[in-house]
Short mmCIF file of C-alpha atoms and ligand atoms in Angstrom, two decimals:
data_model
loop_
_atom_site.label_atom_id
_atom_site.label_comp_id
_atom_site.label_asym_id
_atom_site.label_seq_id
_atom_site.Cartn_x
_atom_site.Cartn_y
_atom_site.Cartn_z
CA MET E 8 -9.13 -9.50 6.64
CA ARG E 9 -8.14 -10.57 3.14
CA ILE E 10 -8.70 -7.49 1.00
CA LEU E 11 -8.46 -7.44 -2.78
CA ILE E 12 -7.81 -3.95 -4.16
CA LEU E 13 -8.55 -3.58 -7.88
CA GLY E 14 -6.85 -0.60 -9.50
CA GLY E 15 -4.11 -0.76 -6.83
CA ASP E 16 -1.64 1.27 -8.91
CA GLY E 17 -3.98 4.27 -9.16
CA TYR E 18 -4.20 7.62 -7.41
CA LEU E 19 -6.57 6.23 -4.77
CA GLY E 20 -5.62 2.56 -5.10
CA TRP E 21 -1.95 2.84 -4.13
CA PRO E 22 -2.51 4.82 -0.88
CA THR E 23 -5.36 2.43 -0.05
CA VAL E 24 -3.09 -0.58 -0.55
CA MET E 25 -0.46 0.87 1.82
CA HIS E 26 -3.12 1.89 4.34
CA PHE E 27 -4.74 -1.54 4.68
CA ALA E 28 -1.35 -3.30 4.71
CA ALA E 29 -0.29 -0.99 7.56
CA ARG E 30 -3.47 -1.96 9.42
CA ARG E 31 -2.22 -5.57 9.19
CA HIS E 32 -4.80 -6.76 6.69
CA GLU E 33 -3.68 -9.22 4.02
CA VAL E 34 -3.69 -7.15 0.83
CA LEU E 35 -3.57 -8.16 -2.82
CA ALA E 36 -3.28 -5.28 -5.32
CA VAL E 37 -4.32 -5.80 -8.95
CA ASP E 38 -3.77 -3.42 -11.86
CA ASN E 39 -3.18 -3.56 -15.62
CA TYR E 40 -1.56 -0.08 -15.87
CA LEU E 41 -4.42 1.23 -18.01
CA ARG E 42 -3.97 4.66 -16.44
CA ARG E 43 -0.26 4.78 -17.27
CA THR E 44 -0.96 3.59 -20.83
CA ILE E 45 -3.63 6.22 -21.49
CA ALA E 46 -1.53 8.95 -19.87
CA GLN E 47 1.31 8.12 -22.26
CA GLN E 48 -1.00 7.95 -25.30
CA THR E 49 -2.50 11.35 -24.51
CA ARG E 50 0.71 13.03 -23.32
CA SER E 51 -0.74 13.43 -19.82
CA GLU E 52 2.06 11.97 -17.70
CA ALA E 53 2.10 12.59 -13.94
CA LEU E 54 4.24 15.32 -12.37
CA MET E 55 6.31 12.98 -10.18
CA ALA E 56 7.72 9.69 -11.44
CA ASN E 57 5.86 6.74 -9.89
CA PRO E 58 7.78 3.43 -9.82
CA ASN E 59 5.73 0.46 -11.01
CA LEU E 60 3.51 -1.45 -8.60
CA ASN E 61 5.96 -4.27 -7.83
CA THR E 62 8.75 -1.79 -7.10
CA ARG E 63 6.49 0.36 -4.93
CA ALA E 64 5.40 -2.75 -2.97
CA GLU E 65 9.08 -3.60 -2.37
CA LEU E 66 9.90 0.00 -1.33
CA PHE E 67 6.95 0.06 1.05
CA ALA E 68 7.85 -3.31 2.59
CA ALA E 69 11.42 -2.08 3.17
CA ALA E 70 10.23 1.19 4.73
CA SER E 71 7.34 -0.16 6.83
CA GLY E 72 7.80 -3.91 7.27
CA HIS E 73 4.35 -4.61 5.76
CA ASP E 74 3.96 -6.92 2.76
CA ILE E 75 1.75 -6.28 -0.24
CA GLN E 76 0.93 -8.92 -2.86
CA VAL E 77 0.73 -7.76 -6.47
CA GLU E 78 -0.87 -9.22 -9.62
CA ILE E 79 -0.67 -7.42 -12.96
CA GLY E 80 -3.71 -8.19 -15.11
CA ASP E 81 -6.98 -6.98 -16.58
CA CYS E 82 -10.17 -7.04 -14.49
CA ALA E 83 -12.15 -6.83 -17.74
CA ASP E 84 -10.86 -10.38 -18.39
CA PHE E 85 -13.24 -12.64 -16.44
CA ARG E 86 -10.99 -15.74 -16.32
CA PHE E 87 -8.15 -13.68 -14.84
CA LEU E 88 -10.33 -12.07 -12.18
CA GLU E 89 -12.25 -15.24 -11.31
CA ASP E 90 -8.97 -17.08 -10.80
CA ILE E 91 -7.66 -14.34 -8.47
CA VAL E 92 -10.86 -14.36 -6.42
CA ALA E 93 -10.86 -18.17 -6.22
CA ARG E 94 -7.22 -18.28 -5.05
CA PHE E 95 -7.21 -15.28 -2.69
CA SER E 96 -10.73 -15.77 -1.33
CA PRO E 97 -11.19 -12.10 -0.33
CA GLU E 98 -13.54 -10.98 2.43
CA ALA E 99 -13.71 -7.54 0.81
CA ILE E 100 -13.01 -6.24 -2.68
CA ILE E 101 -12.34 -2.53 -3.14
CA HIS E 102 -13.08 -1.83 -6.78
CA TYR E 103 -11.27 1.22 -8.18
CA ALA E 104 -10.34 -0.38 -11.54
CA GLU E 105 -12.01 1.92 -14.01
CA GLN E 106 -11.11 4.55 -16.60
CA PRO E 107 -11.89 7.69 -14.54
CA SER E 108 -11.28 10.61 -16.89
CA ALA E 109 -14.37 12.45 -18.12
CA PRO E 110 -12.47 14.34 -20.88
CA TYR E 111 -10.86 11.10 -22.11
CA SER E 112 -14.30 9.49 -22.40
CA MET E 113 -15.43 12.45 -24.55
CA MET E 114 -12.48 12.48 -26.99
CA GLY E 115 -13.96 10.29 -29.69
CA PHE E 116 -15.39 6.88 -30.50
CA ALA E 117 -12.34 4.78 -29.55
CA GLU E 118 -11.96 6.47 -26.16
CA ALA E 119 -15.69 6.36 -25.41
CA GLN E 120 -15.86 2.68 -26.36
CA ARG E 121 -12.78 1.84 -24.30
CA THR E 122 -14.24 3.62 -21.25
CA LEU E 123 -17.63 1.92 -21.62
CA ASN E 124 -16.21 -1.56 -22.20
CA ASN E 125 -13.54 -1.34 -19.54
CA ASN E 126 -15.72 0.07 -16.77
CA LEU E 127 -18.81 -2.06 -17.30
CA ASN E 128 -16.87 -5.27 -17.93
CA ALA E 129 -14.73 -4.75 -14.84
CA THR E 130 -17.79 -4.20 -12.63
CA PHE E 131 -19.72 -7.08 -14.25
CA ASN E 132 -16.74 -9.41 -13.74
CA VAL E 133 -16.33 -8.38 -10.10
CA ILE E 134 -20.00 -9.21 -9.52
CA TRP E 135 -19.73 -12.62 -11.22
CA ALA E 136 -16.40 -13.53 -9.59
CA VAL E 137 -18.05 -12.84 -6.21
CA LEU E 138 -21.25 -14.71 -7.10
CA THR E 139 -19.39 -17.81 -8.22
CA ARG E 140 -16.26 -17.82 -6.02
CA ALA E 141 -16.82 -15.75 -2.86
CA PRO E 142 -20.55 -15.07 -2.32
CA GLN E 143 -20.07 -13.62 1.18
CA CYS E 144 -17.43 -11.13 -0.01
CA HIS E 145 -18.36 -7.45 0.46
CA ILE E 146 -17.89 -5.33 -2.69
CA VAL E 147 -16.87 -1.74 -1.98
CA LYS E 148 -17.33 0.06 -5.28
CA LEU E 149 -16.20 3.59 -6.07
CA GLY E 150 -19.00 5.52 -7.67
CA THR E 151 -19.06 9.28 -8.06
CA MET E 152 -21.18 12.24 -6.99
CA GLY E 153 -21.18 13.03 -10.72
CA GLU E 154 -23.77 10.27 -11.16
CA TYR E 155 -26.43 12.59 -9.75
CA GLY E 156 -25.51 15.58 -11.93
CA THR E 157 -26.72 18.97 -10.69
CA PRO E 158 -30.52 18.64 -10.20
CA ASN E 159 -32.57 21.58 -9.02
CA ILE E 160 -33.63 19.66 -5.88
CA ASP E 161 -31.69 18.33 -2.86
CA ILE E 162 -29.55 15.26 -3.62
CA GLU E 163 -30.34 12.39 -1.26
CA GLU E 164 -27.97 9.61 -0.25
CA GLY E 165 -28.58 7.14 -3.08
CA TRP E 166 -32.32 6.63 -2.65
CA ILE E 167 -35.51 8.69 -2.88
CA GLN E 168 -39.12 8.15 -1.75
CA ILE E 169 -41.52 9.08 -4.52
CA GLU E 170 -45.23 9.66 -4.07
CA HIS E 171 -47.10 9.33 -7.35
CA LYS E 172 -50.87 9.44 -7.82
CA GLY E 173 -51.43 8.66 -4.16
CA ARG E 174 -48.96 5.74 -3.90
CA LYS E 175 -45.38 5.70 -2.53
CA ASP E 176 -42.23 3.70 -3.28
CA LYS E 177 -38.45 3.94 -2.80
CA PHE E 178 -36.15 4.14 -5.85
CA LEU E 179 -32.54 4.84 -6.72
CA TYR E 180 -32.20 8.63 -6.74
CA PRO E 181 -32.54 9.90 -10.35
CA ARG E 182 -29.19 10.24 -12.03
CA GLN E 183 -28.18 12.32 -15.05
CA ALA E 184 -24.45 12.38 -15.57
CA GLY E 185 -22.51 15.00 -17.52
CA SER E 186 -19.98 12.78 -19.36
CA LEU E 187 -19.77 9.28 -20.79
CA TYR E 188 -17.37 8.32 -17.97
CA HIS E 189 -19.89 9.43 -15.34
CA THR E 190 -22.62 7.60 -17.25
CA THR E 191 -20.64 4.35 -16.96
CA LYS E 192 -20.74 4.85 -13.19
CA VAL E 193 -24.53 5.24 -13.34
CA LEU E 194 -24.71 1.97 -15.30
CA ASP E 195 -22.40 0.29 -12.74
CA THR E 196 -24.79 1.26 -9.96
CA ASP E 197 -27.73 -0.18 -11.90
CA LEU E 198 -25.84 -3.45 -12.45
CA LEU E 199 -24.93 -3.71 -8.78
CA TRP E 200 -28.50 -2.99 -7.70
CA PHE E 201 -29.84 -5.66 -10.06
CA TYR E 202 -27.50 -8.33 -8.62
CA VAL E 203 -28.04 -7.21 -5.03
CA ARG E 204 -31.84 -7.46 -5.25
CA THR E 205 -31.79 -10.63 -7.36
CA TYR E 206 -28.94 -12.68 -5.83
CA GLY E 207 -28.41 -11.05 -2.44
CA ILE E 208 -24.75 -9.97 -2.76
CA ARG E 209 -23.49 -7.29 -0.35
CA VAL E 210 -22.36 -3.97 -1.82
CA THR E 211 -21.34 -0.49 -0.69
CA ASP E 212 -21.39 2.06 -3.52
CA LEU E 213 -19.46 5.18 -2.52
CA MET E 214 -20.59 8.31 -4.38
CA GLN E 215 -17.34 10.15 -4.13
CA GLY E 216 -16.55 13.76 -4.98
CA PRO E 217 -13.22 14.93 -6.43
CA VAL E 218 -10.32 13.98 -4.14
CA TYR E 219 -7.27 16.18 -3.52
CA GLY E 220 -3.98 15.67 -1.71
CA LEU E 221 -0.80 13.65 -1.81
CA SER E 222 0.01 13.18 1.83
CA THR E 223 -0.86 9.94 3.66
CA GLU E 224 1.02 8.04 6.34
CA GLY E 225 2.38 5.65 3.72
CA ALA E 226 3.21 8.25 1.06
CA ASP E 227 5.01 10.43 3.61
CA LEU E 228 7.61 7.65 4.14
CA ASP E 229 9.34 8.23 0.79
CA ASP E 230 8.64 10.43 -2.30
CA ARG E 231 8.71 7.29 -4.44
CA LEU E 232 5.57 6.15 -2.56
CA LEU E 233 3.57 9.26 -3.51
CA PRO E 234 0.32 8.64 -5.39
CA ASN E 235 0.19 9.69 -9.04
CA PHE E 236 -0.30 13.45 -9.43
CA HIS E 237 -1.74 14.53 -12.79
CA TYR E 238 -2.20 18.20 -13.64
CA ASP E 239 -3.19 17.98 -17.31
CA ASP E 240 -6.66 18.54 -18.79
CA ILE E 241 -7.31 14.77 -19.17
CA PHE E 242 -6.45 13.30 -15.77
CA GLY E 243 -5.69 16.37 -13.68
CA THR E 244 -8.43 17.37 -11.29
CA LEU E 245 -9.34 21.02 -10.83
CA VAL E 246 -7.40 21.37 -7.57
CA ASN E 247 -4.26 19.81 -9.07
CA ARG E 248 -4.44 22.08 -12.12
CA PHE E 249 -4.83 25.20 -9.97
CA LEU E 250 -1.91 24.21 -7.72
CA VAL E 251 0.39 23.65 -10.68
CA GLN E 252 -0.75 26.82 -12.44
CA ALA E 253 -0.06 28.86 -9.31
CA VAL E 254 3.43 27.40 -8.94
CA ALA E 255 4.24 27.79 -12.66
CA GLY E 256 2.96 31.39 -12.81
CA ILE E 257 0.25 30.48 -15.34
CA PRO E 258 -3.21 32.07 -14.75
CA LEU E 259 -5.64 29.71 -13.00
CA THR E 260 -8.11 28.74 -15.74
CA VAL E 261 -11.74 28.87 -14.66
CA TYR E 262 -14.11 27.13 -17.10
CA GLY E 263 -16.96 29.54 -17.94
CA LYS E 264 -18.65 31.43 -15.08
CA GLY E 265 -16.99 29.28 -12.40
CA GLY E 266 -20.18 28.72 -10.39
CA GLN E 267 -19.95 24.91 -10.76
CA VAL E 268 -20.18 23.51 -7.20
CA ARG E 269 -18.91 20.05 -6.23
CA GLY E 270 -18.26 18.17 -2.98
CA TYR E 271 -14.53 17.67 -2.33
CA LEU E 272 -12.55 15.54 0.09
CA ASN E 273 -8.97 15.02 1.24
CA LEU E 274 -7.21 11.81 0.17
CA LYS E 275 -6.84 10.98 3.88
CA ASP E 276 -10.64 10.98 4.12
CA THR E 277 -10.99 8.61 1.16
CA LEU E 278 -8.82 6.22 3.18
CA GLN E 279 -11.02 6.72 6.24
CA CYS E 280 -14.21 6.22 4.23
CA VAL E 281 -13.15 2.97 2.54
CA THR E 282 -11.84 1.71 5.89
CA LEU E 283 -15.19 2.45 7.56
CA ALA E 284 -17.00 0.77 4.66
CA VAL E 285 -14.80 -2.35 4.81
CA GLU E 286 -14.71 -2.71 8.57
CA LYS E 287 -18.48 -2.04 8.95
CA PRO E 288 -19.78 -3.97 5.92
CA ALA E 289 -23.14 -3.86 4.17
CA ALA E 290 -25.48 -6.77 4.95
CA SER E 291 -26.21 -9.57 2.46
CA GLY E 292 -28.83 -8.32 0.03
CA GLU E 293 -28.05 -4.67 0.82
CA LEU E 294 -26.90 -1.97 -1.60
CA ARG E 295 -25.61 0.70 0.78
CA ILE E 296 -25.03 4.03 -0.96
CA LEU E 297 -23.01 6.72 0.81
CA ASN E 298 -22.21 10.22 -0.45
CA GLN E 299 -18.48 10.64 0.07
CA PHE E 300 -17.29 14.24 0.37
CA THR E 301 -16.71 16.67 3.20
CA GLU E 302 -16.93 20.24 1.81
CA LEU E 303 -18.59 22.08 -1.05
CA PHE E 304 -16.66 24.56 -3.20
CA SER E 305 -17.42 26.37 -6.44
CA VAL E 306 -14.69 26.62 -9.07
CA ASN E 307 -14.38 30.35 -8.31
CA GLN E 308 -14.02 29.70 -4.57
CA LEU E 309 -11.23 27.19 -5.19
CA ALA E 310 -9.43 29.59 -7.52
CA GLU E 311 -9.63 32.31 -4.86
CA ARG E 312 -8.37 29.93 -2.13
CA VAL E 313 -5.35 28.81 -4.18
CA GLN E 314 -4.63 32.38 -5.28
CA HIS E 315 -4.77 33.63 -1.68
CA VAL E 316 -2.47 30.96 -0.21
CA GLY E 317 -0.21 31.06 -3.27
CA SER E 318 0.31 34.80 -2.97
CA GLN E 319 1.28 34.41 0.72
CA MET E 320 3.98 31.98 -0.48
CA GLY E 321 5.25 34.37 -3.16
CA PHE E 322 3.52 32.80 -6.17
CA ASP E 323 1.97 35.35 -8.53
CA ALA E 324 -1.29 33.51 -9.25
CA GLN E 325 -3.79 35.29 -11.50
CA VAL E 326 -7.26 33.93 -12.30
CA ARG E 327 -8.58 33.86 -15.89
CA ALA E 328 -12.01 32.72 -17.12
CA ILE E 329 -11.91 30.76 -20.38
CA GLU E 330 -14.60 29.31 -22.61
CA ASN E 331 -16.03 26.16 -21.01
CA PRO E 332 -15.06 23.07 -23.04
CA ARG E 333 -17.75 21.02 -21.22
CA LYS E 334 -21.53 21.03 -21.38
CA GLU E 335 -22.54 21.73 -17.80
CA LYS E 336 -24.50 24.25 -15.75
CA GLU E 337 -22.15 27.06 -14.71
CA GLU E 338 -24.52 28.33 -12.00
CA HIS E 339 -26.89 25.95 -10.25
CA TYR E 340 -28.52 24.77 -7.04
CA TYR E 341 -26.47 22.14 -5.19
CA ASN E 342 -27.42 20.65 -1.84
CA PRO E 343 -26.34 17.01 -1.43
CA VAL E 344 -26.85 15.08 1.83
CA HIS E 345 -23.70 13.45 3.28
CA GLN E 346 -24.64 12.04 6.67
CA GLY E 347 -23.96 8.31 6.26
CA LEU E 348 -20.18 8.33 6.53
CA LEU E 349 -20.22 10.88 9.37
CA GLU E 350 -22.59 8.53 11.23
CA LEU E 351 -20.19 5.63 10.58
CA GLY E 352 -17.43 7.70 12.26
CA LEU E 353 -15.72 9.82 9.55
CA GLN E 354 -13.66 12.66 11.03
CA PRO E 355 -13.03 15.08 8.15
CA HIS E 356 -9.71 16.69 7.26
CA TYR E 357 -10.77 20.04 5.80
CA MET E 358 -9.05 22.07 3.09
CA THR E 359 -7.36 24.58 5.36
CA ASP E 360 -4.80 27.16 4.22
CA GLU E 361 -2.11 24.91 5.78
CA VAL E 362 -3.25 21.96 3.67
CA LEU E 363 -3.17 24.09 0.50
CA ALA E 364 0.26 25.50 1.44
CA LYS E 365 1.66 22.01 1.97
CA MET E 366 0.41 20.87 -1.44
CA LEU E 367 1.80 23.99 -3.13
CA ALA E 368 5.19 23.40 -1.48
CA GLN E 369 5.17 19.77 -2.61
CA VAL E 370 4.39 20.78 -6.22
CA ALA E 371 7.03 23.53 -6.10
CA ARG E 372 9.72 20.90 -5.44
CA TYR E 373 8.92 19.49 -8.91
CA LYS E 374 8.49 22.85 -10.64
CA ASP E 375 11.10 22.10 -13.32
CA ARG E 376 9.06 19.07 -14.47
CA ILE E 377 5.90 21.10 -15.17
CA ASP E 378 4.95 21.05 -18.86
CA SER E 379 2.63 24.02 -19.36
CA ALA E 380 1.45 22.65 -22.74
CA LYS E 381 -0.50 19.95 -20.84
CA ILE E 382 -2.79 22.26 -18.92
CA MET E 383 -5.18 23.98 -21.34
CA PRO E 384 -8.29 22.03 -22.43
CA ARG E 385 -7.74 19.79 -25.45
CA VAL E 386 -11.13 18.05 -25.36
CA ARG E 387 -14.53 19.63 -26.04
CA TRP E 388 -17.94 18.13 -25.37
CA ALA E 389 -18.70 17.96 -29.12
CA VAL E 390 -18.81 15.16 -31.67
CA PRO E 391 -15.40 15.06 -33.37
CA ALA E 392 -15.31 15.39 -37.17
CA LYS E 393 -14.21 11.77 -37.47
CA ALA E 394 -15.49 9.04 -35.15
CA ALA E 395 -11.91 8.03 -34.33
CA SER E 396 -10.14 10.81 -32.47
CA ALA E 397 -6.70 12.21 -33.09
CA SER E 398 -5.21 10.63 -29.96
CA GLY E 399 -4.59 7.33 -31.73
CA ALA E 400 -5.81 5.41 -28.68
CA LYS E 401 -7.06 1.97 -29.60
CA ASP E 402 -8.88 -0.67 -27.62
N1 NAD N 8 -9.88 10.54 -7.88
C1 NAD N 8 -11.05 11.08 -7.72
O1 NAD N 8 -11.18 12.27 -7.42
C2 NAD N 8 -12.29 10.23 -7.85
C3 NAD N 8 -13.55 10.82 -7.56
C4 NAD N 8 -14.70 10.06 -7.66
C5 NAD N 8 -14.60 8.72 -8.03
N2 NAD N 8 -13.39 8.18 -8.32
C6 NAD N 8 -13.34 6.76 -8.70
O2 NAD N 8 -12.36 6.10 -7.93
C7 NAD N 8 -11.71 5.10 -8.70
C8 NAD N 8 -10.21 5.32 -8.68
O3 NAD N 8 -9.93 6.61 -9.21
P1 NAD N 8 -8.45 7.15 -9.33
O4 NAD N 8 -8.51 8.61 -9.32
O5 NAD N 8 -7.59 6.44 -8.36
O6 NAD N 8 -8.09 6.70 -10.82
P2 NAD N 8 -6.75 6.03 -11.39
O7 NAD N 8 -6.90 5.99 -12.85
O8 NAD N 8 -5.55 6.68 -10.82
O9 NAD N 8 -6.87 4.56 -10.79
C9 NAD N 8 -7.57 3.53 -11.41
C10 NAD N 8 -6.62 2.37 -11.55
O10 NAD N 8 -7.35 1.27 -12.09
C11 NAD N 8 -6.55 0.66 -13.08
N3 NAD N 8 -7.46 -0.03 -14.00
C12 NAD N 8 -8.40 0.52 -14.81
N4 NAD N 8 -9.03 -0.43 -15.50
C13 NAD N 8 -8.48 -1.62 -15.12
C14 NAD N 8 -8.71 -2.96 -15.48
N5 NAD N 8 -9.61 -3.28 -16.41
N6 NAD N 8 -7.97 -3.93 -14.88
C15 NAD N 8 -7.04 -3.62 -13.96
N7 NAD N 8 -6.78 -2.35 -13.56
C16 NAD N 8 -7.49 -1.37 -14.16
C17 NAD N 8 -5.77 1.79 -13.72
O11 NAD N 8 -4.60 1.34 -14.37
C18 NAD N 8 -5.48 2.68 -12.52
O12 NAD N 8 -4.25 2.37 -11.92
C19 NAD N 8 -12.31 5.17 -10.10
O13 NAD N 8 -13.30 4.17 -10.23
C20 NAD N 8 -12.92 6.54 -10.14
O14 NAD N 8 -14.03 6.56 -11.01
C21 NAD N 8 -12.24 8.90 -8.25
#
């Protein structure tokens, strides 16, 4: 198949690009390096150096024999994206090209505006490029489990039947996100649903939990093919921060009570899930929503897991609760359904002690590059004194 991967330089995008190329699909990767730009502006650079997309494509071709096409450009620019879709004529588009940091989206006006404009324009342009240039193309969009928030009822897979005053109907499951970034994903889903039910495009919206891991078949070929690994408070996920803290001998920082539960998955399972979605596409006029995670952990459970495996490897990892910079429930009910991808054939890779040990060993090889000043929270869920934040980021 011809597969267009938007955000192909990113943490998920780059391994996805290698994965589909290795499966002998024709792959075109697009990125505008927004992630690298913001990381530099906020002093949140990745732990390992990642060569640029063109260089990585060349390294991968040399190591594997599989070609990857690359275009550098902005998906929020409709003419650019429309032209790519017209020329490449994709059968599937995997859309990762968004600003994915919740803390960044909460820094101030400029960062919030950039997140809103970038994410909604990119999704809107993908929809219109498909409508006008490739109407049969299947859009596989990365959403997030964070769209649902933490409601005090079971979370269904995208949809809910509601009975009201004796009548019934099916609706998108209610969503109440906890950051502006997550809210842009809610708005994306609404846009996609509007165009699916009105113009009959085909869409899979993957409600993904936080992803962890560095190892994939492609990345294991050469350290220069590793996905980006951020451990700071802006781009670093909880698991990455804990791994780096354990290796650096800094206490693992739990935000508040640590009872926040989320659904996690291994990077290898993200690759499986998008492959299943692409190779078993949604029908025309269908918005297929799948909850994409394999295991639930609370923040405290993850801290204990990393501490336990770390101590077996000789790392002195302490755990320390700090004031929560976010507005979120620190203890709550959480019971999301996640049957759809298992029914499509997903075979989960769980977070075993071996998996944690392998990640800790990988981080330890780069221990001298850890900058401990990047780890503590710099962003609070509060209106900054001035609308423009101190980061100097501009749109
Ligand atoms: N990583 C996770 O744990 C996770 C969890 C749930 C959902 N997601 C979603 O998956 C997607 C990918 O996440 P990621 O962790 O790989 O993030 P990432 O920032 O590493 O990757 C996104 C890539 O998209 C690019 N990009 C952003 N806007 C662009 C634009 N307008 N034009 C071209 N390229 C653009 C960035 O430069 C970056 O390389 C995001 O949509 C994110 O919301 C990620």
